[in-house]
Coordinates of C-alpha atoms in Angstrom, one line a residue:
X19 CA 4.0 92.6 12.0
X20 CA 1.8 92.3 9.3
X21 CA 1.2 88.6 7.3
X22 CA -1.1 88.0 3.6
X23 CA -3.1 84.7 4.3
X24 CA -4.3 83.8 0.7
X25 CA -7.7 81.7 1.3
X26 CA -8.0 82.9 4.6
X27 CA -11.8 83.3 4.4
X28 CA -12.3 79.5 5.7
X29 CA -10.9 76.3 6.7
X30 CA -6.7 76.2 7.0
X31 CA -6.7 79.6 6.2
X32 CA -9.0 80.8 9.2
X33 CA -7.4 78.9 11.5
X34 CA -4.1 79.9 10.5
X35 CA -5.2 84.1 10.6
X36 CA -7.0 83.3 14.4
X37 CA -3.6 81.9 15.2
X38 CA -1.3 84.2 13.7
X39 CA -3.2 87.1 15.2
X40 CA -3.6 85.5 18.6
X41 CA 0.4 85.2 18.6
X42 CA 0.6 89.0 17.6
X43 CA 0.6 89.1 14.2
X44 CA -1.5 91.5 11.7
X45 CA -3.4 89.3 9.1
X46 CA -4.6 90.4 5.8
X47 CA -7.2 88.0 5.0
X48 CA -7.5 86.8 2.0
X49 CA -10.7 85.8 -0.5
X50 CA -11.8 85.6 -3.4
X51 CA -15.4 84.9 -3.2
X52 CA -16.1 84.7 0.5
X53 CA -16.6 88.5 1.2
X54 CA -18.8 87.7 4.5
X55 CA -16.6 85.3 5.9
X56 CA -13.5 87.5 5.5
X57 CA -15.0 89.8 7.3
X58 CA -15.8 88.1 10.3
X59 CA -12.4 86.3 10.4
X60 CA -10.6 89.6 10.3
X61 CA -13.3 90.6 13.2
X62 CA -12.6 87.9 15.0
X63 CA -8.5 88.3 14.4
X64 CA -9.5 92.1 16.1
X65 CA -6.8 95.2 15.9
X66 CA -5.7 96.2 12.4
X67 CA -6.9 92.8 10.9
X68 CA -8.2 93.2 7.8
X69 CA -10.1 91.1 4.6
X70 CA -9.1 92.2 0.9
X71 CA -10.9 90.4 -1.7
X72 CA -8.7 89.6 -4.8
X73 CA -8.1 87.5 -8.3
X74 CA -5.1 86.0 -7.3
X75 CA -4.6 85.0 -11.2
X76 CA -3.9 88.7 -12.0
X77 CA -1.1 90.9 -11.3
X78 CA -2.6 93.8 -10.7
X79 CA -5.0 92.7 -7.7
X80 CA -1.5 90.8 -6.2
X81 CA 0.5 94.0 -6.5
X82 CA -2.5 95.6 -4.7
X83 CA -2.1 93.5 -1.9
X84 CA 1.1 94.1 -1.6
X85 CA 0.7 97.8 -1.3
X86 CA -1.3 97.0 2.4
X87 CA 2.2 95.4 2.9
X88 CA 4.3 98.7 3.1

């Protein structure tokens, strides 16, 4: 089961992907400017977890998210 976590980088977000992937779950993590810390949530969150950085304010970069969806 996979899951998009939009600011998932820090804060509510991080704690919501280390939870989501401790209960099984797949988390795409989310930044925008927080490459690094991505990165080590989604290291942290282990198996298939991974970060995607993206402009949520365009619809290109949200249709590209998307696409790790399917």
């Amino acid at each position: 089961m996979r899951v998009l976590v939009t600011g998932g980088s820090r804060g509510i977000g991080r704690a919501t992907c280390l939870r989501l992937a401790k209960d099984g779950w797949t988390p795409l993590v989310h930044y925008r400017e927080r490459a690094e810390e991505a990165k080590e949530v989604a290291a942290a969150c282990g198996g298939e977890a991974c970060p995607s950085g993206a402009d949520l304010r365009t619809t290109a970069e949200i249709d590209r998210l998307w696409e790790w969806a399917d």
